[in-house]
PDB file of C-alpha atoms and ligand atoms in Angstrom:
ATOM      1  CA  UNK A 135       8.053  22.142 -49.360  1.00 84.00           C
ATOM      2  CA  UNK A 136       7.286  20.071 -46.016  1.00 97.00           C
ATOM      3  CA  UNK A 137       7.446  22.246 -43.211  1.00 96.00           C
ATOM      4  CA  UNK A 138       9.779  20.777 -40.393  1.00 97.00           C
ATOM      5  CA  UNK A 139       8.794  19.460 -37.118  1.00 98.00           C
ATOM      6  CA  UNK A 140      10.670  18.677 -33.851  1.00 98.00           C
ATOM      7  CA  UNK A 141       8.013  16.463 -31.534  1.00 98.00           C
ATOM      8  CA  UNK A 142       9.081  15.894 -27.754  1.00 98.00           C
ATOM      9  CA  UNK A 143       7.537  12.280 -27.009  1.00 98.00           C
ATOM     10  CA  UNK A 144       7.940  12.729 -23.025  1.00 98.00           C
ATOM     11  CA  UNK A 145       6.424   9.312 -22.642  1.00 98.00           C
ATOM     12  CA  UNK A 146       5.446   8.314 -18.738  1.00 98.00           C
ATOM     13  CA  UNK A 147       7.243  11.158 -17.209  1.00 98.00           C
ATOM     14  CA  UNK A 148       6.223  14.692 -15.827  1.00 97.00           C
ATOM     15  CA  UNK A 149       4.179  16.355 -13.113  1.00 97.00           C
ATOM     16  CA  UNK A 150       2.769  19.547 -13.158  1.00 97.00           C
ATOM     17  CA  UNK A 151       6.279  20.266 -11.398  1.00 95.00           C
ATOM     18  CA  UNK A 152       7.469  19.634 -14.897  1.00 96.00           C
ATOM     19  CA  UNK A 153       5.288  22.375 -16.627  1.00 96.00           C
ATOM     20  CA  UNK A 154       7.760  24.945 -16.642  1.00 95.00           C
ATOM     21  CA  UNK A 155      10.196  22.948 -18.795  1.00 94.00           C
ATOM     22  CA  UNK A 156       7.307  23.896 -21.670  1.00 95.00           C
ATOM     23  CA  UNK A 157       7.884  27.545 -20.313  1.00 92.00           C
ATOM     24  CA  UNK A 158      11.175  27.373 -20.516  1.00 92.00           C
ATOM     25  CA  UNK A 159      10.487  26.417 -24.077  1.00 93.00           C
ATOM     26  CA  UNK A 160       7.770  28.641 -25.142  1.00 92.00           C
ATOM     27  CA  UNK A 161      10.276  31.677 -24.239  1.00 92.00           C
ATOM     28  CA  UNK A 162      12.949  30.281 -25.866  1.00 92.00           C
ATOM     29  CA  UNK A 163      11.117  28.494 -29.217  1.00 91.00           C
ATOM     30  CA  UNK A 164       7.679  29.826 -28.590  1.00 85.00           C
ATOM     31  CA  UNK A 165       8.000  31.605 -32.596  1.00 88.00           C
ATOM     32  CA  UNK A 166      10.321  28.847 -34.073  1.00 79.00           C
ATOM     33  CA  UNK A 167      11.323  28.618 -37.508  1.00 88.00           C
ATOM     34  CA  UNK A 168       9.958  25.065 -37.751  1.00 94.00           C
ATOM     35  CA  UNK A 169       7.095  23.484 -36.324  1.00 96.00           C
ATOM     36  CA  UNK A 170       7.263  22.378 -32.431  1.00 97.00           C
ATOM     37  CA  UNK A 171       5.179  19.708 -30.618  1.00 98.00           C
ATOM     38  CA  UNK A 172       5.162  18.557 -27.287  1.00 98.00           C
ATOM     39  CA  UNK A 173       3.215  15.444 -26.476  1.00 98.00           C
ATOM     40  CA  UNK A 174       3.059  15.046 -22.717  1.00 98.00           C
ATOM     41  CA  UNK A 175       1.170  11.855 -20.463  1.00 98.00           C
ATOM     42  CA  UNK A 176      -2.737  12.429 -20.606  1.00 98.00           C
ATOM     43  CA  UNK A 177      -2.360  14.093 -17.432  1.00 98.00           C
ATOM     44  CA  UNK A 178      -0.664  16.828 -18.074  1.00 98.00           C
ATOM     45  CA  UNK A 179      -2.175  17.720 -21.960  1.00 98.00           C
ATOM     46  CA  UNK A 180      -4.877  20.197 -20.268  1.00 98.00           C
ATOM     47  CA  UNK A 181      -2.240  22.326 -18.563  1.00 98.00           C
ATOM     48  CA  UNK A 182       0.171  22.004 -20.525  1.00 98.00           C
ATOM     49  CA  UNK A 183      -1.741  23.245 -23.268  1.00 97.00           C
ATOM     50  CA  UNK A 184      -2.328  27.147 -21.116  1.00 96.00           C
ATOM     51  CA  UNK A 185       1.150  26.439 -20.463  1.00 94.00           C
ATOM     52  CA  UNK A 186       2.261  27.451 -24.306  1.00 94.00           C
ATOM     53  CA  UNK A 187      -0.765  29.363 -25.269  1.00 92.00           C
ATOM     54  CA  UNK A 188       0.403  32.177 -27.363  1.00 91.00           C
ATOM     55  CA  UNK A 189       3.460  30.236 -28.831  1.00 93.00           C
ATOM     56  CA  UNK A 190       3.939  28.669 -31.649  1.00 92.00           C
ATOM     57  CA  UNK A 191       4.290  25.145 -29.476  1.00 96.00           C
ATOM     58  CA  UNK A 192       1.684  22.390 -30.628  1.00 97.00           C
ATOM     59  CA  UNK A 193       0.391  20.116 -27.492  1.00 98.00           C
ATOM     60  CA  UNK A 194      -0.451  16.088 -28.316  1.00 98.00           C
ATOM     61  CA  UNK A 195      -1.623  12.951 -26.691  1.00 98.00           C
ATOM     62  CA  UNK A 196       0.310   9.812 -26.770  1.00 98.00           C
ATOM     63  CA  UNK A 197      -2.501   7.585 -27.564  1.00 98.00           C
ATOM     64  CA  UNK A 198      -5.930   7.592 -27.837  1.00 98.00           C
ATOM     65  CA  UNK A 199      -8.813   4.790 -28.178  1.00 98.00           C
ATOM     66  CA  UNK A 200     -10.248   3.873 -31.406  1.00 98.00           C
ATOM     67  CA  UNK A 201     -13.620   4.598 -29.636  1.00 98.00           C
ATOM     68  CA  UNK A 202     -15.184   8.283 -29.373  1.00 94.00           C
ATOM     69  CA  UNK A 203     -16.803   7.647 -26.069  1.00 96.00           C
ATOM     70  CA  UNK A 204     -17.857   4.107 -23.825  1.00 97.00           C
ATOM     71  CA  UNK A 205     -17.366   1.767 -21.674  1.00 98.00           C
ATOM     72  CA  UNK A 206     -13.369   1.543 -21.862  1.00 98.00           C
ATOM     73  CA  UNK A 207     -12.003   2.155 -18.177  1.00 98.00           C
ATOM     74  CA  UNK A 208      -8.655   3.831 -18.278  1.00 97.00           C
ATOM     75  CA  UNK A 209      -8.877   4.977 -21.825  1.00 98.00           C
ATOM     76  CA  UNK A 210      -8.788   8.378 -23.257  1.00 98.00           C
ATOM     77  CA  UNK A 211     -10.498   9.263 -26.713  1.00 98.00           C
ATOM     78  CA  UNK A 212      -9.662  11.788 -29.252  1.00 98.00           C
ATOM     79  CA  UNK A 213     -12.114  13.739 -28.711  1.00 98.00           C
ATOM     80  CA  UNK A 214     -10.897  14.056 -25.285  1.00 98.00           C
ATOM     81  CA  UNK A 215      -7.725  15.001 -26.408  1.00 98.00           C
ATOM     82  CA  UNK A 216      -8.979  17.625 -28.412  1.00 98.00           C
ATOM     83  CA  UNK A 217     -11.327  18.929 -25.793  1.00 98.00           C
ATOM     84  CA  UNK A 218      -8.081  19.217 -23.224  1.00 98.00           C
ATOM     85  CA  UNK A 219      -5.955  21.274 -25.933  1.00 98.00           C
ATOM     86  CA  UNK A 220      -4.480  18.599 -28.268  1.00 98.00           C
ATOM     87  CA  UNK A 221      -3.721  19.233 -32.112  1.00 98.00           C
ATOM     88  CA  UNK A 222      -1.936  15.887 -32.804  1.00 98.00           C
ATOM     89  CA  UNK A 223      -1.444  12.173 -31.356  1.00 99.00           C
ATOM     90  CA  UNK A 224       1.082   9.918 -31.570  1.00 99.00           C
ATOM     91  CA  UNK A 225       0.007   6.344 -32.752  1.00 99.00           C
ATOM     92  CA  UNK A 226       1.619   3.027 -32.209  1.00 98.00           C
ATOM     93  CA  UNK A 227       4.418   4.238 -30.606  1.00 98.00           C
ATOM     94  CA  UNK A 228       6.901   0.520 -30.268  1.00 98.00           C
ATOM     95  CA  UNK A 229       5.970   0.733 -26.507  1.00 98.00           C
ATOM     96  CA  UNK A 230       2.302   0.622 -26.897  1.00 98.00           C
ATOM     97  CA  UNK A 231       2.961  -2.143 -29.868  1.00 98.00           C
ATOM     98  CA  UNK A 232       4.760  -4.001 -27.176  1.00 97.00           C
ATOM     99  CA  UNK A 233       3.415  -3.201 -23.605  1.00 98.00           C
ATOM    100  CA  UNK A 234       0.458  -3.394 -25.080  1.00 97.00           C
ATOM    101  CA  UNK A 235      -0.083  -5.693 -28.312  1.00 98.00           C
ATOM    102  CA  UNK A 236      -1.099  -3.043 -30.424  1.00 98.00           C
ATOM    103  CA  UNK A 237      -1.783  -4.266 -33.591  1.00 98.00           C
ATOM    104  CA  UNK A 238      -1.852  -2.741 -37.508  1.00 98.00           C
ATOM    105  CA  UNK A 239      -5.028  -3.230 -37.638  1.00 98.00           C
ATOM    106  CA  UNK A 240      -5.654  -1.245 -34.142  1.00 98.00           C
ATOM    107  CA  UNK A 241      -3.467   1.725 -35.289  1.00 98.00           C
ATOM    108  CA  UNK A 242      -5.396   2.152 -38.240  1.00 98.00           C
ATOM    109  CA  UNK A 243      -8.583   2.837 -36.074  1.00 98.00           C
ATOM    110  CA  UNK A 244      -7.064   4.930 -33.818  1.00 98.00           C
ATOM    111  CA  UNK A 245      -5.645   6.624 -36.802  1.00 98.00           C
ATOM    112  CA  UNK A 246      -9.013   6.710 -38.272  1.00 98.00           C
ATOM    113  CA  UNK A 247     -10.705   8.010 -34.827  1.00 98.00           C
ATOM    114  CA  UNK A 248      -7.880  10.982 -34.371  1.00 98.00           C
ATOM    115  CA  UNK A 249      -8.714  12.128 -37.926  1.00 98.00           C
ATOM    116  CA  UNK A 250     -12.548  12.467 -37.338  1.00 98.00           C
ATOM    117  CA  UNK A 251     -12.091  14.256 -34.133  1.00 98.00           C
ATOM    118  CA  UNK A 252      -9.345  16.475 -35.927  1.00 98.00           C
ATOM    119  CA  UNK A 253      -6.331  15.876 -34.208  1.00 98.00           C
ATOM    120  CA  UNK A 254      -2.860  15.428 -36.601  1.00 98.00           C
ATOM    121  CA  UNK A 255      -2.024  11.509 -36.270  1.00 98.00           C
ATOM    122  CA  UNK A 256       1.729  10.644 -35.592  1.00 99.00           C
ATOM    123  CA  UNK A 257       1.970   6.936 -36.616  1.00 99.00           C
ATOM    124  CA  UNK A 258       5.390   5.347 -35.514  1.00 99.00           C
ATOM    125  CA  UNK A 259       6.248   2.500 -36.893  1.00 98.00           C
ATOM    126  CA  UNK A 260      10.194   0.660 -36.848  1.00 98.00           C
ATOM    127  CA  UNK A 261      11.689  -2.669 -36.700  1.00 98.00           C
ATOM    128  CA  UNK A 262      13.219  -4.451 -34.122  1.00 98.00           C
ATOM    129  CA  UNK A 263      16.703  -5.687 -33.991  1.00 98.00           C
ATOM    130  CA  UNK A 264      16.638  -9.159 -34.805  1.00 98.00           C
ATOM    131  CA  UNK A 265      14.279  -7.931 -37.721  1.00 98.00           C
ATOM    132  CA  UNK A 266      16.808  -5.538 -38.939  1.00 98.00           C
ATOM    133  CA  UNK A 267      20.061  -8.009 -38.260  1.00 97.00           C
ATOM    134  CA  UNK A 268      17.861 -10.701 -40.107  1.00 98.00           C
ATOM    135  CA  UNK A 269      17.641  -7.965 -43.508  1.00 98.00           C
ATOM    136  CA  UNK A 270      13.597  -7.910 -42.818  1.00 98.00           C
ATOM    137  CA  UNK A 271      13.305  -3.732 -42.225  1.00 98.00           C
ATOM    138  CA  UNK A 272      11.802  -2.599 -44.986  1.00 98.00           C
ATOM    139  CA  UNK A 273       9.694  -5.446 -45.314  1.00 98.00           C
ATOM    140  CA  UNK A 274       8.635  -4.719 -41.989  1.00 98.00           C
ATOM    141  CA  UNK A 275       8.137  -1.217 -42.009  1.00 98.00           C
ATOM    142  CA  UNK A 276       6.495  -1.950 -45.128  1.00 98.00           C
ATOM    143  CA  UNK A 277       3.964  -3.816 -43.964  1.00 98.00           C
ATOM    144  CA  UNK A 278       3.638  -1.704 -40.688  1.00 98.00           C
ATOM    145  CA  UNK A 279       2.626   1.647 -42.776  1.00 98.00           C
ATOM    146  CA  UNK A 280       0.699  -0.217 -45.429  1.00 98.00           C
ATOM    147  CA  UNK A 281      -1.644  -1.893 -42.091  1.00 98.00           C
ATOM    148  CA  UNK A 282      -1.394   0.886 -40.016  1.00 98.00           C
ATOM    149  CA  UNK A 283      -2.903   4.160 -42.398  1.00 98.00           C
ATOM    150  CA  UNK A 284      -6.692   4.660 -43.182  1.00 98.00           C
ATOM    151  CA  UNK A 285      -7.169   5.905 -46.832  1.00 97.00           C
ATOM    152  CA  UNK A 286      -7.631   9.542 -46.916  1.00 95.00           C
ATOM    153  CA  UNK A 287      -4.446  10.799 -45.103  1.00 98.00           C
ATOM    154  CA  UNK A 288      -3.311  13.655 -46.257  1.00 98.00           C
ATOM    155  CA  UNK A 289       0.256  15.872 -45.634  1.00 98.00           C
ATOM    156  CA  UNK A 290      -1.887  17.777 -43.182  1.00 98.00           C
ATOM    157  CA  UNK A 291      -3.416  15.397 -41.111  1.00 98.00           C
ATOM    158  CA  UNK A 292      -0.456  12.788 -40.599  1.00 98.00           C
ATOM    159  CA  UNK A 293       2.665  12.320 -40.261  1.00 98.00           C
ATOM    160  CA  UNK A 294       4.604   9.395 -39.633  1.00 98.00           C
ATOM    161  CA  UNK A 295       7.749   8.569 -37.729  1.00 99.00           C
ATOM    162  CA  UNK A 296      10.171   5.902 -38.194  1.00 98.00           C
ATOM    163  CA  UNK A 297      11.468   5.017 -34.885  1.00 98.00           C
ATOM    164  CA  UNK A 298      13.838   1.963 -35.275  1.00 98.00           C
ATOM    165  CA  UNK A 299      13.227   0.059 -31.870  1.00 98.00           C
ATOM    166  CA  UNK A 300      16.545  -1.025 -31.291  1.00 98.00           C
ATOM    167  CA  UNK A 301      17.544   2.968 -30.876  1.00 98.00           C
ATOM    168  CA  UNK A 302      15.032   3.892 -28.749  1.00 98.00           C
ATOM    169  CA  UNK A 303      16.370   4.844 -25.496  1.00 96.00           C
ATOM    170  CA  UNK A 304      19.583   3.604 -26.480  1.00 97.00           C
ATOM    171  CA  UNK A 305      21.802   5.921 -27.799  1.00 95.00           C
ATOM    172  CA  UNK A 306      22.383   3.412 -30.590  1.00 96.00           C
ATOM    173  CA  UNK A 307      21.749   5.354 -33.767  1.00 97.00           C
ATOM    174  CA  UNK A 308      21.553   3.826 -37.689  1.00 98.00           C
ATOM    175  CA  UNK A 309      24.197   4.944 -40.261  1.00 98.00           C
ATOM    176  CA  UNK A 310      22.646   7.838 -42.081  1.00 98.00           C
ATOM    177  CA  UNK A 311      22.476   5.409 -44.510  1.00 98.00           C
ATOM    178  CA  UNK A 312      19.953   3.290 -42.840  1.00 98.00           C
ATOM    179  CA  UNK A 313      18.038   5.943 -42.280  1.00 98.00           C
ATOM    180  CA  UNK A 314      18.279   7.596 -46.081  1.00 98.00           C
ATOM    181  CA  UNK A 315      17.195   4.235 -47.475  1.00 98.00           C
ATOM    182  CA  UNK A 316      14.105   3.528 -44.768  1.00 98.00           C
ATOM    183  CA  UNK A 317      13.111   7.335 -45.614  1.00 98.00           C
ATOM    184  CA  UNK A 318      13.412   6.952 -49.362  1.00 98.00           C
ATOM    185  CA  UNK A 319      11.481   3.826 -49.217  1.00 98.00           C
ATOM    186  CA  UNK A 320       8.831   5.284 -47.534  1.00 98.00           C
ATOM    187  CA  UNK A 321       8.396   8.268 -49.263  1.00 98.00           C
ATOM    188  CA  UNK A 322       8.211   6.091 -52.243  1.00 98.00           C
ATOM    189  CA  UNK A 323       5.671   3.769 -50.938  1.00 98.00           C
ATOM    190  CA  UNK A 324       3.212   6.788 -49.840  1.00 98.00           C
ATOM    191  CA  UNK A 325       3.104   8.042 -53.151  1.00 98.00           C
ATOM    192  CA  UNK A 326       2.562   4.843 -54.500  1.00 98.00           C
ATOM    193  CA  UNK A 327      -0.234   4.661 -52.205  1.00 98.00           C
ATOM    194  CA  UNK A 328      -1.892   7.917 -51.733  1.00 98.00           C
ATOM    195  CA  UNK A 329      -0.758   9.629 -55.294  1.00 98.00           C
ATOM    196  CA  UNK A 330       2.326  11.625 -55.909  1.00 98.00           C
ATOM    197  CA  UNK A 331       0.913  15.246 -54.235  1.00 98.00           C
ATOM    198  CA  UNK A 332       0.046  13.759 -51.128  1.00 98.00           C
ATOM    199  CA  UNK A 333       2.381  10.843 -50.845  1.00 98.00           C
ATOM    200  CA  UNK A 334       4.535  13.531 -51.071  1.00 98.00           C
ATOM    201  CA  UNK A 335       3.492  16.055 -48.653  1.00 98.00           C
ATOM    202  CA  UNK A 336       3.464  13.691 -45.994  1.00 98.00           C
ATOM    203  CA  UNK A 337       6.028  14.366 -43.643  1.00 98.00           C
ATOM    204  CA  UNK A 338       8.764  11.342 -42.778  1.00 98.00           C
ATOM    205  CA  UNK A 339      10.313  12.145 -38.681  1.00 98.00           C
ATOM    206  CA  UNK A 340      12.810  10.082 -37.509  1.00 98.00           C
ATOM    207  CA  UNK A 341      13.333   8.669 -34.208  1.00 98.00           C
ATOM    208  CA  UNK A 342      15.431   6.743 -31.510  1.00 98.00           C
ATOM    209  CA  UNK A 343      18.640   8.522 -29.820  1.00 98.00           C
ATOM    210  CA  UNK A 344      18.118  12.104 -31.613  1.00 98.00           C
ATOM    211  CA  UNK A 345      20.315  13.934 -29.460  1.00 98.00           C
ATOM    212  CA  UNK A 346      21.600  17.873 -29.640  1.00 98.00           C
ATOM    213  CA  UNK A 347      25.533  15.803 -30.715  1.00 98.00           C
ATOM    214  CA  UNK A 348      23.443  13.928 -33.815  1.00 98.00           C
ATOM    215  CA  UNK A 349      20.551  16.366 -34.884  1.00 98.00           C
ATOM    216  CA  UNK A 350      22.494  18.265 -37.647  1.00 98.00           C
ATOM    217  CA  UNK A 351      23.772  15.132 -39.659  1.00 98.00           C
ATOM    218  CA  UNK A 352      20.314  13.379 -39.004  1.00 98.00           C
ATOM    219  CA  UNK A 353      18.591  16.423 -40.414  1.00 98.00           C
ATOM    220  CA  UNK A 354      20.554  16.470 -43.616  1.00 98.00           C
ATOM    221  CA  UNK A 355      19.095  12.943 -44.537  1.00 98.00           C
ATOM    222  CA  UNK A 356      16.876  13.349 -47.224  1.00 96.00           C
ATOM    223  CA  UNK A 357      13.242  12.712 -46.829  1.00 98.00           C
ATOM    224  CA  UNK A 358      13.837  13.078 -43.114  1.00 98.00           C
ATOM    225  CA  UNK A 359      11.849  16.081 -42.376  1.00 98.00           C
ATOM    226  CA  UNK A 360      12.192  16.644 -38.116  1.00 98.00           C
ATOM    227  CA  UNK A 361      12.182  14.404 -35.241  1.00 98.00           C
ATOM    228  CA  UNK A 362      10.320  12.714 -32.425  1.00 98.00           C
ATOM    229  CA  UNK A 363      12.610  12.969 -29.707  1.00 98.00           C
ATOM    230  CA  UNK A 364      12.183  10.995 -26.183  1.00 98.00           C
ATOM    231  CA  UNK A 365      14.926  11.621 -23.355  1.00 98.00           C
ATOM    232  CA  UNK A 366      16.247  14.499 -25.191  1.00 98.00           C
ATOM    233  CA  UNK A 367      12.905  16.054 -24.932  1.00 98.00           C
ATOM    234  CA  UNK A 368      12.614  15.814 -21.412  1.00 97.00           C
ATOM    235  CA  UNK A 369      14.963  18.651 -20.598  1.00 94.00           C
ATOM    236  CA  UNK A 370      15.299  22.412 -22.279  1.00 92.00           C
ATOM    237  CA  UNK A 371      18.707  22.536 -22.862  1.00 94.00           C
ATOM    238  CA  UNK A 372      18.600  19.329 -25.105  1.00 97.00           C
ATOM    239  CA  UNK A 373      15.877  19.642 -26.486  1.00 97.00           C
ATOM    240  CA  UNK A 374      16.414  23.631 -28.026  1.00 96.00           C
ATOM    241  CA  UNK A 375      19.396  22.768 -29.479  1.00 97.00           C
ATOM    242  CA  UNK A 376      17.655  19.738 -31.980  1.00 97.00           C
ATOM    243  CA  UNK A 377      14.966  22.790 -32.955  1.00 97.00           C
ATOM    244  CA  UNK A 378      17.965  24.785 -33.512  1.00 96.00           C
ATOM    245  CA  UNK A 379      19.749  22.307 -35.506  1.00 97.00           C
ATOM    246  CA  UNK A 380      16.115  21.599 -37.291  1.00 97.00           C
ATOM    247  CA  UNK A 381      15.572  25.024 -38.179  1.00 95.00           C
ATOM    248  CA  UNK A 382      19.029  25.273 -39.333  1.00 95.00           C
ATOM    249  CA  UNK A 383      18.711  22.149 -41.832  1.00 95.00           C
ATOM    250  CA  UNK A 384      15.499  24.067 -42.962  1.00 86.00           C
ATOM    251  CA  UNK A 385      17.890  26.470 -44.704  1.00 70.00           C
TER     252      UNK A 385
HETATM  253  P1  13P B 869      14.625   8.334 -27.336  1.00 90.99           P
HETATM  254  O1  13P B 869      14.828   9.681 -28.005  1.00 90.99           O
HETATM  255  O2  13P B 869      14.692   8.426 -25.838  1.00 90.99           O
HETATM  256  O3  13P B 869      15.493   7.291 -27.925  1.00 90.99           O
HETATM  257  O4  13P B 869      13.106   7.905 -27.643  1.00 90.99           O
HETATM  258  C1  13P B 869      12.644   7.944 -28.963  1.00 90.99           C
HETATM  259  C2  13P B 869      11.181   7.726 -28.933  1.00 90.99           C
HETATM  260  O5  13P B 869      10.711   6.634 -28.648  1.00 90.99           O
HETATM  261  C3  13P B 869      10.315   8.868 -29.254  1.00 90.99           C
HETATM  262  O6  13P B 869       9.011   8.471 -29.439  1.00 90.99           O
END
């Protein structure tokens, strides 16, 4: 059995004004049925962090440098991360691929680097639109997860999320159909990868437009085992209802 997980991706938003949404949380899904992550900007990871201590809540980064330590102004490594209260990272997130030119290749390090300090790697990968209009998506996300994983994964120390570009931030949202058949493909090609235990114990989170209205169906998907949830995430009373809805898929 994969154990669920609902991941708040608050991107470049929140100020220590915003810590007690993760109060909020902690009181209300502090002990939830399913696995809860919150992955804040660098900023606020430390405080955040004493912010849940004693719940259930996981903290993450949003990135981190391939690097463990050096001459990289502006950059934050996962050991770092770690240090400040971290258990996970998210990886080549679309808006780092893009605002940044964040390659496969450049993933896979970072991957590598968040595994050897011992933080859980999220690794997002997705197509764009013209990619998916022009019938390229699983060739894409294909060769996205294929470039982007070290060897050695296993269901413990990564996840990955599929995150369709197009429906980030947009409220557009695939068919469950699209989703079923990106999921299923995936699940296949980890286990063609990584062996049948493992490629199966890896857990598949979707993402782009999860909102509290399109959890439940989403969650009944198969091989879709939580979320990673942007605008939703930013506020309590969105973002409780997914867990609820997760938890509820759980069974
Ligand atoms: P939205 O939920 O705002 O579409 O963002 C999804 C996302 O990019 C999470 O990483």
């Amino acid at each position: 059995m994969r154990r669920k997980l609902a991941a708040g991706n608050w991107k470049m938003n929140g100020t220590s004004a915003d810590l007690d949404r993760l109060a909020t949380l902690a009181a209300s899904h502090g002990a939830a049925g399913c696995e809860v992550l919150i992955c804040p900007p660098a900023t606020l990871v430390a405080r955040a962090a004493d912010s849940v201590s004693g719940s259930a809540i996981a903290i993450g980064g949003q990135d981190c440098h391939a690097a463990a330590s050096g001459a990289h102004t502006g950059d934050v490594s996962a050991a770092m991360l770690k240090d400040a209260g971290a258990s996970h990272v998210i990886l080549g997130h679309s808006e780092r691929r893009e605002d940044h030119g964040e390659t496969d290749a450049q993933v896979r390090a970072k991957t590598e680097a968040a595994l050897a300090s011992g933080l859980v790697a999220v690794v997002c990968i997705g197509e764009k639109l013209a990619e998916r209009e022009g019938g390229k998506t699983l060739d894409v996300v294909g060769t996205q997860l294929d470039g982007s994983l070290p060897d050695g994964v296993t269901g413990e120390t990564l996840l990955i999320a599929y995150e369709p570009v197009w429906a980030i931030g947009t409220g557009k949202v695939p068919t469950l159909a699209q989703i079923g058949e990106v999921h299923d493909f995936l699940r296949t090609r980890l286990e063609e990868r990584f062996g049948a235990a493992t490629g199966g114990a890896i857990r598949l989170l979707y993402g782009g437009s999860v909102k509290p209205g399109n959890a439940a169906e989403i969650f009944a998907v198969s091989n879709v085992d939580g979320a990673l949830v942007g605008g939703a995430s930013l506020k309590p009373e969105d973002f409780g209802p997914i867990i609820d809805a997760l938890e509820a898929s759980a069974g």
